[in-house]
mmCIF file of C-alpha atoms and ligand atoms in Angstrom:
data_model
loop_
_atom_site.group_PDB
_atom_site.id
_atom_site.type_symbol
_atom_site.label_atom_id
_atom_site.label_comp_id
_atom_site.label_asym_id
_atom_site.label_seq_id
_atom_site.Cartn_x
_atom_site.Cartn_y
_atom_site.Cartn_z
ATOM 1 C CA MET A 1 -220.137 -94.708 63.761
ATOM 2 C CA ASP A 2 -221.341 -97.487 65.465
ATOM 3 C CA LYS A 3 -219.251 -98.693 68.636
ATOM 4 C CA LYS A 4 -217.186 -101.709 68.157
ATOM 5 C CA TYR A 5 -217.716 -103.678 71.699
ATOM 6 C CA LYS A 6 -215.408 -106.207 72.806
ATOM 7 C CA LEU A 7 -216.521 -108.351 75.972
ATOM 8 C CA ILE A 8 -213.579 -109.897 77.761
ATOM 9 C CA TYR A 9 -214.599 -112.735 80.281
ATOM 10 C CA PHE A 10 -213.684 -116.318 80.888
ATOM 11 C CA ASN A 11 -215.263 -119.090 78.996
ATOM 12 C CA VAL A 12 -218.253 -119.573 81.362
ATOM 13 C CA LYS A 13 -221.572 -118.139 81.735
ATOM 14 C CA GLY A 14 -220.980 -116.579 85.258
ATOM 15 C CA LYS A 15 -221.231 -112.432 85.418
ATOM 16 C CA GLY A 16 -220.678 -112.375 81.751
ATOM 17 C CA GLU A 17 -223.662 -114.096 80.526
ATOM 18 C CA VAL A 18 -226.041 -111.145 81.236
ATOM 19 C CA ILE A 19 -223.894 -108.800 79.271
ATOM 20 C CA ARG A 20 -224.034 -111.592 76.311
ATOM 21 C CA LEU A 21 -227.794 -111.528 76.652
ATOM 22 C CA ILE A 22 -228.004 -107.825 76.570
ATOM 23 C CA PHE A 23 -225.825 -107.596 73.532
ATOM 24 C CA THR A 24 -228.078 -110.107 72.072
ATOM 25 C CA TYR A 25 -231.425 -108.609 72.925
ATOM 26 C CA GLY A 26 -230.179 -105.374 71.601
ATOM 27 C CA LYS A 27 -228.949 -106.931 68.462
ATOM 28 C CA ILE A 28 -225.621 -105.067 69.284
ATOM 29 C CA PRO A 29 -222.531 -106.579 67.515
ATOM 30 C CA TYR A 30 -219.840 -107.591 69.984
ATOM 31 C CA GLU A 31 -216.615 -109.539 70.078
ATOM 32 C CA ASP A 32 -216.936 -112.186 72.710
ATOM 33 C CA VAL A 33 -213.490 -112.676 73.951
ATOM 34 C CA ARG A 34 -213.192 -115.994 76.281
ATOM 35 C CA ILE A 35 -209.931 -115.843 78.149
ATOM 36 C CA GLU A 36 -208.728 -119.218 79.075
ATOM 37 C CA SER A 37 -207.028 -119.906 82.713
ATOM 38 C CA SER A 38 -203.773 -120.386 81.386
ATOM 39 C CA GLN A 39 -203.942 -116.625 79.695
ATOM 40 C CA TRP A 40 -205.321 -115.012 82.947
ATOM 41 C CA PRO A 41 -202.023 -114.444 85.112
ATOM 42 C CA ALA A 42 -200.644 -112.295 82.427
ATOM 43 C CA LEU A 43 -203.638 -110.444 81.575
ATOM 44 C CA LYS A 44 -205.044 -109.777 85.215
ATOM 45 C CA PRO A 45 -202.721 -106.859 85.828
ATOM 46 C CA ASN A 46 -204.003 -105.051 82.493
ATOM 47 C CA THR A 47 -207.344 -105.489 83.414
ATOM 48 C CA PRO A 48 -209.428 -102.168 84.626
ATOM 49 C CA PHE A 49 -209.768 -103.798 88.411
ATOM 50 C CA GLY A 50 -207.737 -107.115 88.288
ATOM 51 C CA GLN A 51 -211.118 -109.062 87.489
ATOM 52 C CA LEU A 52 -213.368 -110.072 84.478
ATOM 53 C CA PRO A 53 -215.711 -109.310 83.003
ATOM 54 C CA TYR A 54 -214.983 -105.906 81.383
ATOM 55 C CA ILE A 55 -215.785 -104.197 77.971
ATOM 56 C CA GLU A 56 -213.678 -102.064 75.616
ATOM 57 C CA PHE A 57 -215.164 -99.611 73.102
ATOM 58 C CA ASP A 58 -214.071 -96.460 71.759
ATOM 59 C CA GLY A 59 -210.577 -96.975 73.335
ATOM 60 C CA LYS A 60 -212.252 -97.211 76.797
ATOM 61 C CA THR A 61 -212.648 -99.786 79.119
ATOM 62 C CA LEU A 62 -215.683 -100.424 81.600
ATOM 63 C CA ALA A 63 -215.690 -103.213 84.303
ATOM 64 C CA GLN A 64 -218.068 -104.502 87.096
ATOM 65 C CA SER A 65 -220.802 -106.852 85.624
ATOM 66 C CA ASN A 66 -223.521 -104.868 86.761
ATOM 67 C CA ALA A 67 -222.228 -101.300 85.887
ATOM 68 C CA ILE A 68 -221.686 -102.788 82.425
ATOM 69 C CA ALA A 69 -225.324 -104.119 82.354
ATOM 70 C CA ARG A 70 -226.734 -100.920 83.334
ATOM 71 C CA TYR A 71 -224.900 -98.825 80.644
ATOM 72 C CA LEU A 72 -225.658 -101.265 77.776
ATOM 73 C CA ALA A 73 -229.217 -101.146 78.710
ATOM 74 C CA LYS A 74 -229.582 -97.768 78.260
ATOM 75 C CA GLN A 75 -228.517 -98.510 74.620
ATOM 76 C CA CYS A 76 -231.277 -100.781 73.858
ATOM 77 C CA ASP A 77 -234.211 -99.857 76.015
ATOM 78 C CA LEU A 78 -233.619 -102.361 78.927
ATOM 79 C CA THR A 79 -233.480 -99.645 81.332
ATOM 80 C CA PRO A 80 -236.490 -99.703 83.735
ATOM 81 C CA THR A 81 -238.793 -96.854 83.371
ATOM 82 C CA THR A 82 -238.836 -94.818 86.487
ATOM 83 C CA ASP A 83 -236.386 -93.806 89.069
ATOM 84 C CA TRP A 84 -238.056 -96.139 91.376
ATOM 85 C CA GLU A 85 -238.443 -99.181 88.998
ATOM 86 C CA GLN A 86 -234.581 -98.566 88.559
ATOM 87 C CA ALA A 87 -233.680 -98.720 92.268
ATOM 88 C CA GLN A 88 -235.792 -101.849 92.446
ATOM 89 C CA ALA A 89 -233.745 -103.341 89.678
ATOM 90 C CA ASP A 90 -230.726 -102.371 91.504
ATOM 91 C CA GLU A 91 -232.100 -103.959 94.790
ATOM 92 C CA LEU A 92 -232.933 -107.069 92.884
ATOM 93 C CA SER A 93 -229.223 -107.038 91.481
ATOM 94 C CA ASP A 94 -227.922 -107.022 95.057
ATOM 95 C CA VAL A 95 -230.211 -110.166 96.066
ATOM 96 C CA VAL A 96 -228.556 -112.015 92.897
ATOM 97 C CA GLN A 97 -225.293 -111.167 94.458
ATOM 98 C CA ASP A 98 -226.190 -112.501 97.610
ATOM 99 C CA ILE A 99 -227.775 -115.705 96.244
ATOM 100 C CA LYS A 100 -224.308 -116.212 94.415
ATOM 101 C CA THR A 101 -222.445 -115.216 97.400
ATOM 102 C CA ILE A 102 -224.560 -118.038 99.504
ATOM 103 C CA ALA A 103 -224.339 -120.799 96.830
ATOM 104 C CA ARG A 104 -220.618 -120.364 96.293
ATOM 105 C CA PRO A 105 -219.582 -123.205 98.746
ATOM 106 C CA VAL A 106 -221.746 -125.610 96.733
ATOM 107 C CA ASN A 107 -220.767 -124.020 93.056
ATOM 108 C CA PRO A 108 -219.367 -127.033 91.310
ATOM 109 C CA VAL A 109 -216.612 -124.844 89.918
ATOM 110 C CA TYR A 110 -215.178 -123.765 93.051
ATOM 111 C CA GLU A 111 -215.885 -127.147 95.255
ATOM 112 C CA LYS A 112 -214.510 -130.158 93.510
ATOM 113 C CA ASP A 113 -215.178 -132.301 96.452
ATOM 114 C CA GLU A 114 -218.354 -133.730 95.622
ATOM 115 C CA ALA A 115 -219.040 -135.446 98.880
ATOM 116 C CA LYS A 116 -218.489 -131.867 100.724
ATOM 117 C CA ARG A 117 -220.486 -130.284 98.165
ATOM 118 C CA LYS A 118 -223.345 -132.962 99.072
ATOM 119 C CA SER A 119 -223.230 -132.266 102.599
ATOM 120 C CA LEU A 120 -223.426 -128.503 102.349
ATOM 121 C CA LEU A 121 -226.409 -128.742 99.837
ATOM 122 C CA PRO A 122 -229.211 -128.773 102.056
ATOM 123 C CA ASP A 123 -228.317 -125.659 104.340
ATOM 124 C CA VAL A 124 -227.196 -123.957 101.438
ATOM 125 C CA LEU A 125 -230.588 -124.446 99.234
ATOM 126 C CA ALA A 126 -232.636 -123.620 102.621
ATOM 127 C CA ALA A 127 -230.806 -120.110 102.647
ATOM 128 C CA VAL A 128 -231.291 -119.549 98.999
ATOM 129 C CA THR A 129 -234.910 -120.714 99.086
ATOM 130 C CA GLN A 130 -235.767 -117.781 101.560
ATOM 131 C CA LEU A 131 -234.344 -115.341 98.735
ATOM 132 C CA LEU A 132 -236.354 -117.006 96.015
ATOM 133 C CA ASP A 133 -239.462 -117.026 97.886
ATOM 134 C CA LYS A 134 -239.292 -113.491 98.204
ATOM 135 C CA VAL A 135 -238.407 -112.836 94.500
ATOM 136 C CA GLU A 136 -241.450 -114.978 93.562
ATOM 137 C CA ALA A 137 -243.659 -113.073 96.007
ATOM 138 C CA ARG A 138 -242.346 -109.881 93.970
ATOM 139 C CA LEU A 139 -243.078 -111.490 90.495
ATOM 140 C CA ALA A 140 -246.490 -112.562 91.706
ATOM 141 C CA ALA A 141 -247.350 -109.225 92.574
ATOM 142 C CA ASN A 142 -246.347 -107.698 89.493
ATOM 143 C CA THR A 143 -249.212 -108.314 86.777
ATOM 144 C CA SER A 144 -246.816 -107.698 83.777
ATOM 145 C CA GLY A 145 -244.915 -110.690 84.557
ATOM 146 C CA TRP A 146 -241.445 -108.714 84.434
ATOM 147 C CA LEU A 147 -239.384 -108.201 87.718
ATOM 148 C CA VAL A 148 -240.059 -104.638 87.590
ATOM 149 C CA GLY A 149 -242.552 -102.170 85.929
ATOM 150 C CA ASN A 150 -244.329 -103.059 82.828
ATOM 151 C CA LYS A 151 -241.587 -103.946 80.607
ATOM 152 C CA ILE A 152 -238.657 -105.989 80.197
ATOM 153 C CA SER A 153 -235.670 -104.890 81.703
ATOM 154 C CA TRP A 154 -231.895 -105.653 82.312
ATOM 155 C CA ILE A 155 -232.904 -107.174 85.522
ATOM 156 C CA ASP A 156 -234.938 -109.876 84.022
ATOM 157 C CA LEU A 157 -231.921 -110.766 81.921
ATOM 158 C CA LEU A 158 -230.004 -110.805 84.915
ATOM 159 C CA PHE A 159 -232.582 -112.860 86.777
ATOM 160 C CA PHE A 160 -232.593 -115.360 83.845
ATOM 161 C CA THR A 161 -228.501 -116.185 84.323
ATOM 162 C CA THR A 162 -229.462 -116.301 88.005
ATOM 163 C CA THR A 163 -232.261 -119.056 87.317
ATOM 164 C CA GLU A 164 -229.793 -121.161 85.001
ATOM 165 C CA TYR A 165 -227.380 -120.926 87.743
ATOM 166 C CA TYR A 166 -229.441 -122.275 90.434
ATOM 167 C CA VAL A 167 -231.009 -124.883 88.172
ATOM 168 C CA THR A 168 -227.472 -126.167 87.535
ATOM 169 C CA VAL A 169 -226.633 -125.949 91.203
ATOM 170 C CA PHE A 170 -229.600 -127.090 92.929
ATOM 171 C CA GLY A 171 -231.655 -128.846 90.114
ATOM 172 C CA LYS A 172 -234.876 -127.842 87.916
ATOM 173 C CA GLU A 173 -237.136 -129.386 90.715
ATOM 174 C CA VAL A 174 -235.979 -126.095 92.427
ATOM 175 C CA LEU A 175 -237.290 -124.056 89.622
ATOM 176 C CA ALA A 176 -240.719 -126.146 89.185
ATOM 177 C CA LYS A 177 -241.662 -124.982 92.526
ATOM 178 C CA TYR A 178 -241.667 -121.201 91.416
ATOM 179 C CA GLU A 179 -244.724 -120.774 88.742
ATOM 180 C CA HIS A 180 -243.618 -116.992 88.186
ATOM 181 C CA GLN A 181 -239.793 -117.261 87.915
ATOM 182 C CA HIS A 182 -240.808 -120.363 85.530
ATOM 183 C CA LYS A 183 -242.910 -118.174 83.422
ATOM 184 C CA LEU A 184 -240.409 -115.423 83.300
ATOM 185 C CA TYR A 185 -237.579 -118.069 82.431
ATOM 186 C CA THR A 186 -239.515 -119.334 79.573
ATOM 187 C CA ARG A 187 -240.689 -115.940 78.309
ATOM 188 C CA ILE A 188 -237.098 -114.868 77.955
ATOM 189 C CA LYS A 189 -236.106 -118.108 76.407
ATOM 190 C CA GLN A 190 -238.712 -117.692 73.585
ATOM 191 C CA ILE A 191 -237.538 -114.070 72.694
ATOM 192 C CA PRO A 192 -236.500 -114.682 69.027
ATOM 193 C CA GLN A 193 -232.913 -113.480 69.106
ATOM 194 C CA ILE A 194 -232.380 -114.558 72.502
ATOM 195 C CA ALA A 195 -233.535 -118.716 71.508
ATOM 196 C CA ALA A 196 -231.481 -118.156 68.492
ATOM 197 C CA TYR A 197 -228.383 -117.322 70.688
ATOM 198 C CA LEU A 198 -229.386 -120.203 73.237
ATOM 199 C CA GLU A 199 -229.517 -122.623 70.439
ATOM 200 C CA LYS A 200 -225.825 -121.769 69.134
ATOM 201 C CA ARG A 201 -224.492 -120.995 72.495
ATOM 202 C CA ILE A 202 -221.023 -122.573 73.839
ATOM 203 C CA ASP A 203 -221.871 -124.883 76.207
ATOM 204 C CA THR A 204 -220.402 -124.486 79.490
ATOM 205 C CA VAL A 205 -221.565 -125.880 83.046
ATOM 206 C CA ILE A 206 -221.890 -122.808 84.868
HETATM 207 N N1 LIG B 301 -217.952 -107.181 91.258
HETATM 208 C C1 LIG B 301 -217.207 -108.039 89.992
HETATM 209 C C2 LIG B 301 -216.593 -109.311 90.268
HETATM 210 C C3 LIG B 301 -216.033 -110.060 89.145
HETATM 211 C C4 LIG B 301 -215.426 -111.419 89.565
HETATM 212 O O1 LIG B 301 -215.613 -111.799 90.668
HETATM 213 N N2 LIG B 301 -214.896 -112.027 88.499
HETATM 214 C C5 LIG B 301 -213.944 -113.000 88.603
HETATM 215 C C6 LIG B 301 -214.853 -114.010 87.727
HETATM 216 S S1 LIG B 301 -216.359 -114.131 87.818
HETATM 217 C C7 LIG B 301 -212.721 -113.013 88.403
HETATM 218 O O2 LIG B 301 -212.306 -112.130 87.706
HETATM 219 N N3 LIG B 301 -211.827 -113.666 88.944
HETATM 220 C C8 LIG B 301 -210.443 -113.988 88.761
HETATM 221 C C9 LIG B 301 -209.608 -113.127 89.624
HETATM 222 O O3 LIG B 301 -210.337 -112.624 90.832
HETATM 223 O O4 LIG B 301 -208.414 -113.240 89.478
HETATM 224 C C10 LIG B 301 -218.357 -108.004 88.733
HETATM 225 O O5 LIG B 301 -219.488 -107.888 89.068
HETATM 226 O O6 LIG B 301 -217.640 -107.945 87.513
#
């Protein structure tokens, strides 16, 4: 019998969006449960590690967004081919986490003081740019156009969500600077099931 997956996350893209994209890419049916902040205090103690996202299936739960992404990637051919490519994907997933950590002080969800946010932006963008430059160089060196190896993998979908994130926080002119990231972003957007999903996606800022 097919597994019946449930994704439990907040009503944002955040760390849950890569999981939604993997389900979508793999045409894996799932229930997209979106928790309101008012529901969270009661739910938190009953989650695997006190945070979201987590998934439920077959009476089991699995938390930690990257662990979930890696697990689901195996169900739909989104795992990089070799051990080395898998390690490179893991490396990039930590770079993504670093980008998010550096950008957190200017994330409009966490920093509501617009004047403060604006004053922090130049330094934060400079730090994020150093990492994006390195990602761009790696993409430029891979003739397949994917982040690792010669096929799409979960890290490309994770980086797609990161691109959406940095465009939201810093503006689309940042993406325009990066030819290869722009190509990757467009390529993923054009995958038919992803395009259909994006068309109907619930609109949230982050
Ligand atoms: N390492 C975890 C971090 C999860 C995390 O930071 N979740 C946040 C939302 S993005 C959360 O649950 N915040 C509410 C809380 O900590 O009470 C992952 O990657 O899944």
